[in-house]
Amino acid sequence: MNFTQRLLSCARQKDSWLCVGLDPHPERFPEKLKDDANALFTFCAEIVASTAGAAAAFKLNFAFFEAAGAAGWAVLEKLLKIIPSNVITIADAKRGDIGSSSEMYARAIFERLGFDAVTVNPFMGSDSVAPFLQRPAKGAFVLCLTSNPGARDFQYFSDGKNRLYQNVIAKVNDWNQKQNCGLVAGATQPAELRAIRAAAPNLPLLIPGVGTQGGDLKAAVLNGTDANGELALINVSRGIIYQSRGDDFAEAAGREAERLRGQINQIRRKAFAKK
Amino acid sequence: MNFTQRLLSCARQKDSWLCVGLDPHPERFPEKLKDDANALFTFCAEIVASTAGAAAAFKLNFAFFEAAGAAGWAVLEKLLKIIPSNVITIADAKRGDIGSSSEMYARAIFERLGFDAVTVNPFMGSDSVAPFLQRPAKGAFVLCLTSNPGARDFQYFSDGKNRLYQNVIAKVNDWNQKQNCGLVAGATQPAELRAIRAAAPNLPLLIPGVGTQGGDLKAAVLNGTDANGELALINVSRGIIYQSRGDDFAEAAGREAERLRGQINQIRRKAFAKK
């Protein structure tokens, strides 16, 4: 089964297009973990346990694990072993290098850690992305139009006809020979998200930026889903994992994930049920 | 002292503009390490010891360490403790993410690991790079025109006046308020390297691609150095560290590094001594 099929199958089985983002920041951990030497693992493991039922995917933001050094990488290794196999795991690592180096990054993420998918930066071009596309069952979400203010600096650069991010879409459509490519497209720019979906009708979209970054959930779902109301993974990170700093932090995260799963489905069904 | 001053001071003291690239690939390790459980560390540590005298900088390619997982990150941590303080350490990690995530990557690389500099991918724009520029003594080499074939896919994208990589130069000149920015500019494209130097007269250039990737050393030095014949770090990785697979692998690497240091200086002096 190729990655796109795996994602579809997993999301349909769970009836969820919610991606839970794990951006674990020690300064925001709940009180009860403040003397826990393994707080990074404990926090993530509890969130995983409480939200896995509602999540189609987990997106692990490598920056927050690497900030803990080798110990943080050890936590990544442990987490990948406890995440249920019916949730897609996305390494939000934004890697990309010359071919021989990207191949080593791909081995690290897909083989050593065992992720199902990775986020990739396209700046260095085809041979920097190709090593992430060799395994049909493993996916690569290529940065296209990101959710941050600086996105405009280069991604909007235009030749008068197309912007850079639109060129990225064209390339990724080409690279999708094994049906294992996707795009990262921020929820903060709904009109562009709609155009990205139109230009890439068959690619899974990973949509960050809902919540803390200001993106609107309804607009993200309506503009990001495909003709069947699918293939749009709506990522929420801080809005889920920091719902509470009390002893109930995991339960609160689980409730919020379940609420978001339902809300996404309600928007999808209302808009797409009669198509 | 800001990063540019540190780099200049270090290179002048060592009389070297050679950057030794550590891309440790287990399949290319010498015979005598084949039963060494710590081969990754042993290999790198011996190369560091034998080449540190000739090197202005070490560039550690994170892909090759991450391929060994958390253990590879532990090797990074150990290596940073044994690299002499008169050699600039560059984390070739090509990071870049939304501001809050980049800040965590910057902490990981500059504080947790203690690197002097990092390579950064500019695709996500100003706020994705800014966190790497907060510490004046720590440098960020921003990808500009890379040495791989795929570089042309997006870096050559043009609005009719400028190519994307030229826009990157303009931005980085702006971002260089603390004198701690540099550019990554591949040796494989000498004419462009010359133009990059002209557009960024004061930025340190990190120049990969000499040797295995086909770039010419002389052209890299002549086109990459500044008006004083300085500020161009010529990186050689595989050409140094895989000189020999015999028991003398470290000595062979040391000799090659010394030879390259001399050759770079000869080219520099011939061209620039009389300016």
XYZ file of C-alpha atoms in Angstrom:
550
model
C 0.000 0.000 0.000
C 1.401 3.442 -0.873
C 1.481 6.288 1.638
C -1.594 8.082 0.315
C -3.619 4.872 0.584
C -2.296 4.241 4.080
C -3.275 7.732 5.179
C -6.747 7.428 3.660
C -7.300 4.024 5.168
C -6.136 5.136 8.580
C -8.198 8.334 8.584
C -11.349 6.537 7.419
C -10.967 3.810 9.999
C -10.552 6.383 12.782
C -13.079 8.732 11.172
C -10.624 11.541 11.839
C -8.599 14.091 9.892
C -7.074 15.587 13.024
C -3.306 15.660 13.397
C -2.159 16.153 16.982
C 1.076 18.150 17.068
C 3.568 17.340 19.787
C 5.639 20.476 20.488
C 6.614 19.707 24.075
C 8.016 22.819 25.764
C 9.355 22.157 29.293
C 8.271 25.603 30.474
C 4.665 24.697 29.706
C 4.590 21.287 31.340
C 2.031 20.664 34.079
C 2.928 21.229 37.698
C 2.900 17.566 38.588
C 5.815 16.852 36.200
C 8.115 19.476 37.620
C 10.224 16.971 39.549
C 9.986 14.225 36.926
C 13.443 13.588 35.424
C 11.718 12.013 32.436
C 9.153 14.795 32.095
C 9.621 15.080 28.321
C 8.743 11.437 27.796
C 6.051 11.332 30.481
C 4.309 14.406 29.104
C 4.303 13.128 25.519
C 3.384 9.570 26.461
C 0.363 10.738 28.453
C -0.768 13.041 25.652
C -0.338 10.203 23.140
C -2.401 7.855 25.282
C -5.207 10.360 25.785
C -5.427 11.651 22.198
C -4.576 8.586 20.067
C -8.230 7.621 19.803
C -9.166 10.927 18.178
C -6.044 11.401 16.056
C -5.470 10.318 12.477
C -1.846 11.387 12.879
C 0.735 12.618 15.345
C 3.212 15.259 14.193
C 6.341 15.321 16.350
C 8.195 18.636 16.133
C 11.890 17.689 16.223
C 12.998 21.115 17.462
C 11.462 20.485 20.874
C 13.110 17.086 21.238
C 16.518 18.220 19.976
C 16.487 21.030 22.519
C 17.030 18.198 25.035
C 19.969 16.832 23.018
C 20.693 13.111 22.748
C 18.224 12.529 25.594
C 15.543 14.157 23.454
C 16.330 11.825 20.572
C 16.073 8.899 22.971
C 12.579 10.133 23.874
C 11.678 10.184 20.166
C 12.830 6.576 19.888
C 10.744 5.545 22.893
C 7.649 7.431 21.736
C 7.693 5.818 18.320
C 7.480 2.455 20.046
C 4.328 3.329 21.994
C 2.302 5.219 19.389
C -0.471 2.863 18.202
C 0.032 1.593 14.659
C -3.357 2.956 13.568
C -2.089 6.534 13.884
C 0.195 7.954 11.163
C 3.450 9.334 12.609
C 4.913 12.454 11.000
C 8.463 13.586 11.734
C 8.215 17.363 11.562
C 11.908 17.727 10.888
C 11.948 19.908 7.749
C 15.037 18.170 6.429
C 16.700 18.563 3.039
C 20.306 18.315 1.872
C 22.367 17.036 -1.065
C 21.264 13.551 -2.118
C 23.798 11.516 -0.172
C 22.990 13.422 3.026
C 19.215 13.352 2.524
C 19.515 9.583 2.151
C 21.018 9.447 5.646
C 18.239 11.656 7.023
C 15.679 9.358 5.381
C 17.293 6.324 6.996
C 17.282 8.067 10.370
C 13.624 9.013 10.205
C 12.044 6.075 8.380
C 14.264 3.211 9.489
C 16.010 4.096 12.726
C 13.040 5.952 14.247
C 10.340 4.253 12.180
C 8.201 7.273 11.250
C 5.542 6.937 8.543
C 6.190 10.381 7.084
C 8.448 13.419 7.269
C 8.282 17.120 6.448
C 10.868 18.149 3.840
C 12.233 21.533 2.742
C 12.340 21.828 -1.074
C 14.887 24.677 -1.355
C 17.708 22.389 -2.545
C 15.593 20.785 -5.297
C 14.808 17.353 -6.704
C 17.843 15.352 -5.625
C 17.480 16.674 -2.068
C 13.901 15.372 -1.843
C 14.225 12.150 -3.880
C 15.773 10.036 -1.081
C 12.645 10.641 1.015
C 10.463 9.219 -1.786
C 12.127 5.862 -2.353
C 9.858 3.930 -0.012
C 6.268 3.851 -1.352
C 4.710 3.294 2.069
C 6.547 6.263 3.593
C 5.435 9.795 2.860
C 7.076 13.198 2.475
C 5.141 16.410 3.066
C 7.046 19.097 1.158
C 6.940 22.661 2.473
C 4.862 24.714 0.075
C 3.269 27.760 1.718
C 3.967 27.894 5.418
C 1.917 29.428 8.208
C 4.474 31.936 9.534
C 4.802 35.666 8.688
C 8.184 35.126 6.941
C 6.518 32.798 4.434
C 6.085 35.819 2.187
C 9.800 36.603 2.003
C 10.640 33.902 -0.535
C 7.573 31.703 -1.046
C 5.731 34.636 -2.688
C 8.659 35.431 -5.026
C 7.117 35.492 -8.495
C 8.184 35.380 -12.127
C 5.042 37.325 -13.041
C 3.066 34.154 -13.689
C 3.761 31.907 -10.713
C 4.987 32.291 -7.215
C 7.741 30.080 -5.849
C 5.272 28.023 -3.808
C 3.249 27.376 -6.946
C 6.387 26.061 -8.643
C 6.856 23.791 -5.663
C 3.358 22.372 -6.220
C 4.141 21.632 -9.875
C 7.347 19.828 -8.944
C 5.709 17.829 -6.189
C 2.928 16.704 -8.537
C 5.768 15.370 -10.745
C 7.605 13.769 -7.842
C 4.474 11.899 -6.743
C 5.154 8.817 -8.888
C 4.847 6.475 -5.918
C 1.783 8.272 -4.468
C 3.735 9.194 -1.380
C 4.069 12.980 -1.602
C 2.108 15.615 0.243
C 2.331 19.359 0.811
C 2.564 21.525 3.908
C 0.110 24.375 3.393
C -0.623 26.799 6.206
C -4.134 27.472 7.464
C -3.266 31.137 7.917
C -3.834 31.884 4.227
C -7.257 30.460 3.244
C -7.454 31.856 -0.300
C -4.054 30.423 -1.160
C -4.970 27.146 0.506
C -7.935 26.877 -1.830
C -5.686 27.514 -4.847
C -3.143 24.977 -3.611
C -5.867 22.330 -3.336
C -6.995 23.157 -6.871
C -3.461 22.804 -8.207
C -2.851 19.562 -6.328
C -6.192 17.734 -6.329
C -4.666 14.389 -5.342
C -2.023 15.315 -2.795
C -2.508 14.957 0.940
C -2.180 18.349 2.612
C -0.733 18.813 6.060
C -2.270 22.030 7.371
C -0.625 23.697 10.369
C -1.448 27.093 11.773
C -4.965 26.529 13.173
C -5.357 27.988 16.667
C -2.318 29.650 18.234
C -1.046 30.888 14.876
C -4.428 32.355 13.983
C -5.705 30.065 11.237
C -9.454 29.420 11.125
C -10.512 25.779 11.436
C -13.558 26.010 9.207
C -11.677 27.749 6.400
C -8.872 25.200 6.655
C -11.254 22.269 6.310
C -13.352 23.785 3.541
C -10.376 24.920 1.475
C -7.959 22.127 2.208
C -10.017 18.972 1.685
C -10.181 17.240 -1.686
C -13.264 16.540 -3.828
C -14.336 13.865 -1.355
C -13.845 16.013 1.708
C -10.684 14.108 2.591
C -6.873 14.241 2.356
C -6.496 17.322 4.565
C -4.760 16.665 7.856
C -5.625 19.534 10.167
C -2.800 19.963 12.654
C -3.355 21.458 16.079
C -0.439 21.468 18.516
C -0.457 23.983 21.363
C -4.258 24.250 21.262
C -4.498 20.607 22.307
C -1.458 19.743 24.396
C -1.584 22.828 26.640
C -5.324 22.785 27.378
C -4.550 22.414 31.067
C -1.526 22.628 33.345
C -3.326 20.781 36.094
C -3.228 17.101 36.964
C -5.890 16.593 34.296
C -3.642 17.834 31.465
C -3.857 14.568 29.534
C -7.603 14.197 29.922
C -8.091 17.828 28.899
C -5.961 17.244 25.792
C -7.944 14.127 24.981
C -11.263 15.973 25.307
C -10.056 18.827 23.115
C -8.741 16.411 20.467
C -12.090 14.606 20.447
C -13.929 17.936 20.203
C -11.770 19.022 17.254
C -12.167 15.663 15.506
C -15.940 16.093 15.743
C -15.854 19.697 14.619
C -13.702 18.874 11.577
C -16.078 16.067 10.646
C -19.126 18.269 11.070
C -17.661 20.875 8.699
C -16.611 18.179 6.224
C -19.972 16.449 6.250
C -22.038 19.582 5.969
C -20.037 20.750 2.975
C -19.345 17.488 1.223
C -22.082 14.997 2.136
C -24.282 15.883 -0.793
C -21.521 16.076 -3.413
C 33.498 39.627 19.590
C 30.940 38.951 16.836
C 31.000 35.784 14.764
C 32.693 37.298 11.714
C 35.495 38.643 13.919
C 35.832 35.280 15.650
C 36.104 33.483 12.333
C 38.675 35.947 11.003
C 40.716 35.795 14.166
C 40.653 32.020 14.231
C 41.563 31.626 10.557
C 44.397 34.136 10.781
C 45.827 32.528 13.882
C 45.763 29.095 12.250
C 46.723 30.539 8.844
C 43.990 28.388 7.352
C 40.737 28.767 5.432
C 40.152 25.037 5.253
C 36.946 23.591 6.675
C 37.148 19.859 7.337
C 33.760 18.234 6.761
C 32.813 15.312 8.972
C 30.351 13.110 7.030
C 31.066 9.818 8.789
C 29.592 6.918 6.805
C 29.921 3.533 8.576
C 30.335 1.711 5.264
C 33.471 3.720 4.577
C 35.139 3.320 7.961
C 38.613 1.763 8.063
C 39.029 -1.976 8.577
C 40.437 -1.603 12.053
C 37.189 -0.060 13.348
C 34.939 -2.834 12.123
C 34.552 -4.408 15.571
C 34.530 -1.112 17.461
C 31.124 -0.562 19.063
C 31.951 3.148 19.263
C 33.266 3.337 15.702
C 31.357 6.534 14.913
C 32.980 8.389 17.786
C 36.397 6.759 17.374
C 36.534 7.573 13.670
C 35.544 11.206 14.135
C 37.739 11.717 17.195
C 40.820 10.421 15.376
C 40.079 12.571 12.323
C 39.566 15.602 14.588
C 42.881 14.993 16.341
C 44.824 14.565 13.094
C 43.275 17.462 11.168
C 42.618 20.099 13.872
C 46.020 21.696 13.302
C 45.264 22.403 9.653
C 41.588 23.296 9.998
C 40.042 26.705 10.515
C 36.709 24.956 11.004
C 34.996 21.615 11.327
C 31.613 21.132 9.658
C 29.660 18.267 11.181
C 27.000 16.893 8.848
C 24.054 16.045 11.118
C 22.562 13.537 8.657
C 25.371 11.088 9.304
C 25.029 11.338 13.067
C 21.229 11.148 13.089
C 21.408 7.977 10.997
C 22.700 6.424 14.253
C 19.753 7.821 16.226
C 20.078 9.017 19.824
C 23.498 7.319 19.948
C 24.582 9.536 17.049
C 23.471 12.633 18.936
C 25.439 11.435 21.941
C 28.500 11.245 19.662
C 27.873 14.851 18.585
C 27.792 15.873 22.240
C 31.073 14.071 22.958
C 32.812 15.427 19.851
C 31.951 19.005 20.682
C 33.757 18.547 23.983
C 37.018 17.430 22.364
C 37.261 19.787 19.384
C 39.936 22.376 20.248
C 38.545 25.836 20.920
C 40.714 27.377 18.197
C 38.685 25.628 15.497
C 35.233 26.997 14.569
C 32.526 24.329 14.805
C 29.714 24.414 12.240
C 26.546 22.367 12.695
C 25.628 21.425 9.130
C 22.013 20.865 10.080
C 20.180 23.030 7.516
C 17.451 23.872 10.016
C 14.604 26.344 9.660
C 11.049 26.439 11.014
C 8.490 28.892 12.392
C 10.061 31.246 14.927
C 9.154 29.384 18.101
C 10.531 26.129 16.681
C 13.680 27.695 15.223
C 14.351 29.110 18.679
C 14.388 25.544 20.040
C 16.729 24.415 17.227
C 19.021 27.352 18.037
C 19.088 26.359 21.698
C 19.869 22.762 20.764
C 22.757 23.668 18.488
C 24.291 26.693 20.207
C 23.582 25.934 23.852
C 23.009 22.229 24.325
C 25.675 21.114 21.810
C 27.763 24.295 21.938
C 28.412 24.833 18.220
C 29.839 28.149 17.014
C 27.719 28.222 13.862
C 24.926 26.469 11.987
C 23.701 26.126 8.414
C 20.151 27.424 7.968
C 17.565 26.984 5.210
C 15.944 30.323 4.263
C 12.764 28.952 2.591
C 10.494 29.936 5.501
C 11.788 33.527 5.628
C 12.931 36.091 8.180
C 11.237 34.862 11.340
C 12.525 31.332 10.696
C 16.133 32.563 10.561
C 16.002 35.304 13.216
C 16.296 32.982 16.249
C 19.676 31.785 14.924
C 20.945 35.387 14.854
C 20.233 36.464 18.428
C 23.685 35.589 19.750
C 26.350 37.874 18.220
C 29.183 35.376 18.781
C 27.272 32.566 17.082
C 26.972 32.450 13.307
C 24.391 31.285 10.781
C 25.392 30.319 7.241
C 22.221 30.668 5.177
C 21.784 28.409 2.138
C 22.119 30.548 -0.965
C 23.260 28.572 -4.016
C 24.013 24.965 -3.172
C 26.425 22.556 -4.818
C 23.954 19.853 -5.888
C 22.256 19.377 -9.289
C 18.798 20.137 -7.858
C 19.973 23.615 -6.841
C 18.650 24.844 -10.169
C 15.076 23.704 -9.504
C 14.161 26.596 -7.240
C 17.298 28.634 -6.487
C 17.452 29.747 -10.147
C 13.788 30.769 -10.200
C 13.811 34.335 -11.497
C 11.537 37.368 -11.670
C 13.396 38.502 -14.799
C 15.810 40.631 -12.776
C 16.964 38.425 -9.928
C 17.092 34.783 -9.165
C 15.813 33.424 -5.854
C 19.348 32.916 -4.535
C 20.130 36.559 -5.293
C 17.102 37.590 -3.252
C 18.474 35.449 -0.449
C 21.749 37.416 -0.588
C 19.902 40.728 -0.328
C 17.940 39.519 2.697
C 21.002 38.101 4.430
C 22.885 41.376 3.939
C 19.952 42.974 5.798
C 19.873 40.314 8.501
C 23.582 40.783 9.230
C 23.066 43.501 11.865
C 25.135 41.614 14.440
C 27.856 40.630 11.935
C 27.038 36.983 12.412
C 25.575 35.912 9.070
C 27.240 33.992 6.294
C 26.173 32.265 3.089
C 26.512 28.720 1.801
C 27.651 29.013 -1.814
C 28.671 25.919 -3.753
C 32.044 25.575 -5.448
C 30.405 23.788 -8.373
C 29.280 27.054 -9.950
C 32.327 29.375 -10.137
C 30.763 32.214 -12.153
C 27.854 32.439 -9.732
C 30.243 32.229 -6.791
C 32.039 35.282 -8.113
C 28.754 37.166 -8.406
C 27.706 36.096 -4.921
C 30.953 37.456 -3.485
C 30.396 40.732 -5.342
C 26.876 41.028 -3.937
C 27.984 40.149 -0.411
C 31.443 41.673 -0.006
C 31.449 41.377 3.774
C 29.808 38.026 4.429
C 31.753 34.885 5.281
C 31.108 32.237 2.629
C 31.003 28.544 3.410
C 31.921 26.814 0.157
C 31.144 23.104 -0.165
C 31.427 21.007 -3.307
C 35.208 20.922 -3.852
C 36.455 17.424 -4.666
C 33.901 14.589 -4.730
C 31.153 16.891 -6.008
C 33.375 18.239 -8.789
C 34.114 21.790 -7.710
C 37.546 23.174 -8.557
C 39.642 24.321 -5.581
C 41.422 27.149 -7.351
C 38.206 28.611 -8.760
C 36.559 28.364 -5.347
C 39.371 30.274 -3.647
C 39.746 32.916 -6.347
C 36.017 33.582 -6.641
C 34.979 33.074 -3.045
C 37.480 35.128 -1.070
C 36.867 38.763 -0.190
C 38.979 41.803 -1.130
C 41.636 40.705 1.360
C 41.734 37.103 0.172
C 39.822 35.999 3.269
C 36.332 35.078 4.537
C 35.949 32.011 2.296
C 35.838 28.731 4.177
C 36.652 25.991 1.681
C 34.982 22.802 2.830
C 36.333 19.381 1.911
C 34.683 16.335 3.460
C 35.062 12.967 1.716
C 38.290 14.080 0.013
C 39.932 14.324 3.430
C 38.295 11.821 5.745
C 38.361 8.872 3.321
C 41.943 9.295 2.089
C 42.771 5.832 3.416
C 40.902 2.842 4.814
C 44.072 1.440 6.321
C 45.358 1.772 9.869
C 46.846 5.099 8.821
C 43.443 6.638 8.000
C 43.833 9.460 10.505
C 47.403 10.304 9.499
C 46.384 10.242 5.826
C 43.506 12.624 6.574
C 45.856 14.887 8.507
C 48.363 14.989 5.638
C 45.629 15.753 3.093
C 44.181 18.512 5.280
C 47.646 20.051 5.655
C 48.213 19.783 1.892
C 44.885 21.499 1.166
C 45.539 24.227 3.728
C 48.833 24.951 1.955
C 47.293 24.832 -1.489
C 44.488 27.222 -0.518
C 47.039 29.625 0.964
C 49.254 29.439 -2.106
C 46.325 30.356 -4.355
C 45.245 33.126 -1.995
C 48.719 34.625 -1.680
C 49.525 34.503 -5.358
C 46.285 36.260 -6.212
C 45.949 38.672 -3.336
C 49.403 39.421 -1.903
C 49.985 42.444 -4.078
C 46.534 43.987 -3.702
